[in-house]
mmCIF file of C-alpha atoms and ligand atoms in Angstrom:
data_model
loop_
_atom_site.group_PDB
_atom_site.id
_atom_site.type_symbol
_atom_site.label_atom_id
_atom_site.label_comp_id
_atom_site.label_asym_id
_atom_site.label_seq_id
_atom_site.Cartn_x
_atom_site.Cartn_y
_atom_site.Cartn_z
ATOM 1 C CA UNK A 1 32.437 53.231 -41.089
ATOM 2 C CA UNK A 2 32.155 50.252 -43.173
ATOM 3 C CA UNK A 3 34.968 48.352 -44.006
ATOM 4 C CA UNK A 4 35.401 46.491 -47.336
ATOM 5 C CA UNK A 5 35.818 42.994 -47.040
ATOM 6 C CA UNK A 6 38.856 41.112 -48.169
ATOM 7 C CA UNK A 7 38.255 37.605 -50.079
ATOM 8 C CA UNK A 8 37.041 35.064 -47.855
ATOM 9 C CA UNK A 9 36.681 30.823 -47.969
ATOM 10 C CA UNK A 10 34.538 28.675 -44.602
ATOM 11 C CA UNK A 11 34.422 25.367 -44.882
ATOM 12 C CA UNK A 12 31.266 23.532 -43.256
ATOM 13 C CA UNK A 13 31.665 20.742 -40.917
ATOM 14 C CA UNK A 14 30.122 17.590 -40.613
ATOM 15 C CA UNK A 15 27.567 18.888 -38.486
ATOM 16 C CA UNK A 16 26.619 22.260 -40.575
ATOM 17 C CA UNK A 17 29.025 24.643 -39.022
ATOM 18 C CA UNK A 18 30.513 27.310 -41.091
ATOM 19 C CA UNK A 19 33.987 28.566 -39.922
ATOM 20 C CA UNK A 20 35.012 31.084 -39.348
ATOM 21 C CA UNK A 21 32.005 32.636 -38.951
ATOM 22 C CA UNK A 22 31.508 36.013 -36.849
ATOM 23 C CA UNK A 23 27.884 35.214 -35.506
ATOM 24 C CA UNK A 24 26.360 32.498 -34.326
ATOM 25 C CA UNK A 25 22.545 32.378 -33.181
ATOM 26 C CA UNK A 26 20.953 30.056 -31.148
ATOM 27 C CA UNK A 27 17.094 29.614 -30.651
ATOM 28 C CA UNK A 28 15.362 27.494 -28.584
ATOM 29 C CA UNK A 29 11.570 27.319 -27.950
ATOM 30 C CA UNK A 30 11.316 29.825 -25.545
ATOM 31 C CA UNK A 31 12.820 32.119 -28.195
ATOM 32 C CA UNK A 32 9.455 31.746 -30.630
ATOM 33 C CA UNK A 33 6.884 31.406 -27.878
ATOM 34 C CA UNK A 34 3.145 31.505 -29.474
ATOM 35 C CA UNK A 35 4.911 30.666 -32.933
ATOM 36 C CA UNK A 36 3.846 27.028 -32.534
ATOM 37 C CA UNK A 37 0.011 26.203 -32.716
ATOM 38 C CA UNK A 38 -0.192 23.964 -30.047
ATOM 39 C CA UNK A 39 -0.110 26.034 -26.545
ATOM 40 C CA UNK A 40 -0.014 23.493 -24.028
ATOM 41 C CA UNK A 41 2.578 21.565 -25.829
ATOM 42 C CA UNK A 42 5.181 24.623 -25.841
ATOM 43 C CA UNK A 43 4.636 24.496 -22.457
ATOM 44 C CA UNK A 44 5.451 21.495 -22.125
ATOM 45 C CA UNK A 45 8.262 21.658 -23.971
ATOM 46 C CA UNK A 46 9.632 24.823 -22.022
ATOM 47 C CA UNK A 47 9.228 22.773 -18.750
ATOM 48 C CA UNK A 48 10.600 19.728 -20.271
ATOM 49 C CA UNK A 49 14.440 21.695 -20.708
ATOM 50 C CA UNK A 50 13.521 24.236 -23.452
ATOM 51 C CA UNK A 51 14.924 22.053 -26.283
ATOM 52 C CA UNK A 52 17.460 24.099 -28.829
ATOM 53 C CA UNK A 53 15.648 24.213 -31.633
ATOM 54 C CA UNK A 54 18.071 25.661 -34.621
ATOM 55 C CA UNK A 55 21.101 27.392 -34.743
ATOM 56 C CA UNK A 56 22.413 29.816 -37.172
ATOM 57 C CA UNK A 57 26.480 30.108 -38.323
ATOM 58 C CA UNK A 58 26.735 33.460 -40.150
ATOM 59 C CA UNK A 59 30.024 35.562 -41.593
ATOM 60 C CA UNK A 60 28.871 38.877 -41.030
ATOM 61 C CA UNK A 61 29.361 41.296 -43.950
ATOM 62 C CA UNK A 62 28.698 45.280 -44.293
ATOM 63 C CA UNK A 63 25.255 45.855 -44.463
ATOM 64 C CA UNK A 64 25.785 47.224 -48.042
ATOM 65 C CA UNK A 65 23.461 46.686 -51.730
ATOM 66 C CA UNK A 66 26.637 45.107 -53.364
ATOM 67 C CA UNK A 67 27.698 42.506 -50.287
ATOM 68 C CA UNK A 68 26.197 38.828 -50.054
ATOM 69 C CA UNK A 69 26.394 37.615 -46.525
ATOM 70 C CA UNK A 70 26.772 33.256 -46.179
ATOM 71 C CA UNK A 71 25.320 31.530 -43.556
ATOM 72 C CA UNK A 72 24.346 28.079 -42.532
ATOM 73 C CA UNK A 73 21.483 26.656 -40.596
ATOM 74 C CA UNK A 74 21.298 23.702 -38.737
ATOM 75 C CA UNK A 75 17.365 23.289 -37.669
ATOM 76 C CA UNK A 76 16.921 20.091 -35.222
ATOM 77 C CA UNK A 77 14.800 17.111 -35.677
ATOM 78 C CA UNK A 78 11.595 17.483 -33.445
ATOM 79 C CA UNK A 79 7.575 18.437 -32.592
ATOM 80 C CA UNK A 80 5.428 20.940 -30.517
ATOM 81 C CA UNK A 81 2.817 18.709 -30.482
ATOM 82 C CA UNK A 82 2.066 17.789 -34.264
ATOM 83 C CA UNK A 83 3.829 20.708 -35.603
ATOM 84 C CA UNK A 84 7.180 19.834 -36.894
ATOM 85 C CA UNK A 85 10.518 22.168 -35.531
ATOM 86 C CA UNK A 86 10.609 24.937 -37.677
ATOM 87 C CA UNK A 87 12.406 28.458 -37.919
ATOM 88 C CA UNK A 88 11.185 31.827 -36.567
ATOM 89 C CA UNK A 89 10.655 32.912 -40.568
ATOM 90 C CA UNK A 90 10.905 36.501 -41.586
ATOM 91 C CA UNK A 91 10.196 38.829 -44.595
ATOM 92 C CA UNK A 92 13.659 41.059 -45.539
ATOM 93 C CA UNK A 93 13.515 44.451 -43.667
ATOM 94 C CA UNK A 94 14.227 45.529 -47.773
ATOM 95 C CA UNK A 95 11.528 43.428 -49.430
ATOM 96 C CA UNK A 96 13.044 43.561 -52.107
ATOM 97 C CA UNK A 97 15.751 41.370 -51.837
ATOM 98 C CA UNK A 98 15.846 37.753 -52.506
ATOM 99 C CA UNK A 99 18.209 34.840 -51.585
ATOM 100 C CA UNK A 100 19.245 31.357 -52.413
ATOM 101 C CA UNK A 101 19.400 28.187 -50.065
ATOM 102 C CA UNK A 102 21.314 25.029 -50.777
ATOM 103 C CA UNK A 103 20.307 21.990 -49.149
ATOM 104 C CA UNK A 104 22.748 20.143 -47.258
ATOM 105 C CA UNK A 105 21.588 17.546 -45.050
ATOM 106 C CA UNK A 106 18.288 16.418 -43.364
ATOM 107 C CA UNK A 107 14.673 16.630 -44.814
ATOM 108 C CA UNK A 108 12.953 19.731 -44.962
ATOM 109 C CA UNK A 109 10.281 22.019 -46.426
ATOM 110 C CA UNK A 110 10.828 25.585 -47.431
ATOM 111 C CA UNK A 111 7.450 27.715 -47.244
ATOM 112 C CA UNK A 112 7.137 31.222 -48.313
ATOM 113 C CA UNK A 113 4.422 32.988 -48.081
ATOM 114 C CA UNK A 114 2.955 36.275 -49.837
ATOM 115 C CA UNK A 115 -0.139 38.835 -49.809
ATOM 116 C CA UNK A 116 -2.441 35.251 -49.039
ATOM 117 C CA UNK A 117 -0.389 33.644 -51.589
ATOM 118 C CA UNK A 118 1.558 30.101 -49.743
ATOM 119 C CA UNK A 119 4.119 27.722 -51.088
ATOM 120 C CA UNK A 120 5.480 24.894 -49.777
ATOM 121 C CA UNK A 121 8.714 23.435 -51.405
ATOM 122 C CA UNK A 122 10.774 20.639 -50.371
ATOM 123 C CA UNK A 123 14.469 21.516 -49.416
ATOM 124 C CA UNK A 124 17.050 18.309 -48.757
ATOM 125 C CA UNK A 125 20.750 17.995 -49.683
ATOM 126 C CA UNK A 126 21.413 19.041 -52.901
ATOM 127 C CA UNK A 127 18.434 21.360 -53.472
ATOM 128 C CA UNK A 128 18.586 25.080 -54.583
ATOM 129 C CA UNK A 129 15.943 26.538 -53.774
ATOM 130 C CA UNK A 130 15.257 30.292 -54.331
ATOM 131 C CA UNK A 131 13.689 33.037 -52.279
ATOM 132 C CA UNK A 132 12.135 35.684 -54.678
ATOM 133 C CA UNK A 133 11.899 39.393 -53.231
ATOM 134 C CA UNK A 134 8.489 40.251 -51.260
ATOM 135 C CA UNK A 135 8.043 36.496 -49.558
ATOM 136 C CA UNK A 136 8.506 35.845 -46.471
ATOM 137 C CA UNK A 137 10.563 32.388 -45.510
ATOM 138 C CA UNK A 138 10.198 29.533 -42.654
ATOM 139 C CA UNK A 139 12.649 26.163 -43.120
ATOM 140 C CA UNK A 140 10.631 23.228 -41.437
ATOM 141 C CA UNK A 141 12.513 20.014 -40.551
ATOM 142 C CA UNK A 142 10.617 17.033 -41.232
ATOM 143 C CA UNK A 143 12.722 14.428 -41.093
ATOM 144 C CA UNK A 144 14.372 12.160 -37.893
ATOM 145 C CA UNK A 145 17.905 14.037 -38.273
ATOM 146 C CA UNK A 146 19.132 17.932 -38.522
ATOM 147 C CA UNK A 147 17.635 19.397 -41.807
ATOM 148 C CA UNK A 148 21.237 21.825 -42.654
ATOM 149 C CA UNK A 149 21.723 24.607 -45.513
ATOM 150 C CA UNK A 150 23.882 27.283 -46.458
ATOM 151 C CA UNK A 151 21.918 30.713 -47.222
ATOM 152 C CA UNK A 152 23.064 33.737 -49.105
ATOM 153 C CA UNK A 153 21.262 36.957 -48.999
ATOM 154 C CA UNK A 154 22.173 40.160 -49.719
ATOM 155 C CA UNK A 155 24.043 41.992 -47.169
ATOM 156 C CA UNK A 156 21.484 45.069 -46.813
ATOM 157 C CA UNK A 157 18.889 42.937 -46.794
ATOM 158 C CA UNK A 158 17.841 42.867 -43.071
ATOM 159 C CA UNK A 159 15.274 41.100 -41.125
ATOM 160 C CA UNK A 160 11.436 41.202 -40.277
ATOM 161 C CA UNK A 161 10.357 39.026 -37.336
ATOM 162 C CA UNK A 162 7.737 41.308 -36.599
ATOM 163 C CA UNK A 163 5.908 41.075 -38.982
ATOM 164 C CA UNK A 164 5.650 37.340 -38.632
ATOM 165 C CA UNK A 165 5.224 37.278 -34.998
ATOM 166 C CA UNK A 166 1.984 39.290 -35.641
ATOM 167 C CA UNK A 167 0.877 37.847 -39.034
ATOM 168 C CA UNK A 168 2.021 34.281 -38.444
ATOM 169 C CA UNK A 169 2.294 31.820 -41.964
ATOM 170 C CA UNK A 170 -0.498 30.816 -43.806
ATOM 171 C CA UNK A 171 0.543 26.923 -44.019
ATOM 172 C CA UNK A 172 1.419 24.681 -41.263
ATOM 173 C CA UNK A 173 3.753 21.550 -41.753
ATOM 174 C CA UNK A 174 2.065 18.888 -39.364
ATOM 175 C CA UNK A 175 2.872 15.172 -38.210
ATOM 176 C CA UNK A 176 -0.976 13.867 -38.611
ATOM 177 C CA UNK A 177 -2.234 9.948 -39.022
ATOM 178 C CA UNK A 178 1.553 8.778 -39.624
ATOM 179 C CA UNK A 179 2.096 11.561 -42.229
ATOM 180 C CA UNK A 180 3.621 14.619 -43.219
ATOM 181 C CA UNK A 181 0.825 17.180 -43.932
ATOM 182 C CA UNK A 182 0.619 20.874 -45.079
ATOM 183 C CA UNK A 183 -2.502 22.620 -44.201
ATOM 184 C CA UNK A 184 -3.657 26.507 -43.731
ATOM 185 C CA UNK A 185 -3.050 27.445 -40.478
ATOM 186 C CA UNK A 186 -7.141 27.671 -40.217
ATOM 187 C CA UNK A 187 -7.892 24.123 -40.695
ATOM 188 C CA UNK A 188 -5.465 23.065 -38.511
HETATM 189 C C1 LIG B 1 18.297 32.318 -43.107
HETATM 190 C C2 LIG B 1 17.583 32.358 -41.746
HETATM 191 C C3 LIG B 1 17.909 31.188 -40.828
HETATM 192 C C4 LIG B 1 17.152 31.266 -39.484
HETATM 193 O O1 LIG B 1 19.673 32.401 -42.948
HETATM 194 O O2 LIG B 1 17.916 33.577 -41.108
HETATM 195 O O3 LIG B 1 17.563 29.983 -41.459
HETATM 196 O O4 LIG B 1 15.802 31.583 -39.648
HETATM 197 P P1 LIG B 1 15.174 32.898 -38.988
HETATM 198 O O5 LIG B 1 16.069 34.037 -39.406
HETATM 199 O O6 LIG B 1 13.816 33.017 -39.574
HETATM 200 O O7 LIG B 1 15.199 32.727 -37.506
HETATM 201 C C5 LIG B 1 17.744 33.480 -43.912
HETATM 202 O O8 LIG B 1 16.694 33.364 -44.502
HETATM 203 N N1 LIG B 1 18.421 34.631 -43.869
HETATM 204 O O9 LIG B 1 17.962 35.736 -44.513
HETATM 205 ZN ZN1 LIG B 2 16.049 35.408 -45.334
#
């Protein structure tokens, strides 16, 4: 039985926690094994300590059309090789659902991806960025400190990782000649 929330206010720390908050994920490389391009550098990165890649500060809601569920993200600064840290990314079990991010800290890109279709967006404190229904959504840190932003999705929406782990994303965000680059996955 579902039980209907009562108003709520988190605050966010310094660092990008939300509190209170009822979940709290953390995922490290071993957690998105053959998500990164570079195979011999995730294993070198799983021998060298399994670095925590992002964590994820959520306030669990009913999984209901009407509810919006907050979270925040705090996705660390780092490489597999030339591929910057980045999140698992997912499409919404319910694709048609969409969500916001705001930007909090760090320097980031956001890149959805579609039927083929790819965008890559920048997302740094103070952005809003939006997440239309039907695309599926990766955060990528580019920057030298913890890219951090507050979500809000809807609380039925759900998530995909299979889909992803099968499919992968079309672009890749890339270190390469002292630069930030976004390519297709196939040139890389
Ligand atoms: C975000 C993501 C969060 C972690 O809150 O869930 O950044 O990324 P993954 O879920 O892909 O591991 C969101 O888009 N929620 O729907
Ligand atoms: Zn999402």
């Amino acid at each position: 039985m579902s039980v209907t929330p009562r108003p709520l206010t988190a605050t966010i720390d310094g660092r990008g926690e939300l509190s209170p908050a009822t979940s709290t994920v953390r995922r490290h490389v071993s957690q998105m094994r053959g998500m990164y391009l570079d195979a011999d550098a995730e294993a070198a990165a799983l021998r060298d300590g399994d670095p925590l890649v992002y964590e994820v500060y959520q306030y669990d809601m009913p999984a209901s059309v009407g509810e919006l569920i907050p979270c925040t993200t705090v996705l660390h600064p780092g490489r597999i090789g030339e591929e910057f840290f980045m999140t698992k990314g997912h499409y919404h079990e319910r694709r048609d659902r969409a969500e916001v991010y705001y930007g909090l800290q760090g320097e980031g890109r956001l890149v959805l991806a579609r039927e083929g279709a790819a965008e890559v967006v920048a997302l740094s404190a103070g952005t809003v960025a939006y997440v239309p229904p039907f695309w599926a959504h990766r955060t990528v840190n580019v920057g030298e400190t913890p890219l951090v932003f507050l979500a809000v999705y809807h609380g039925d929406a759900g998530h995909d990782y299979a889909t992803i782990e099968t499919d992968g994303f079309p672009r890749v965000v890339l270190w390469r000649d002292g630069a930030i680059e976004v390519l297709s996955r196939d040139e890389a």
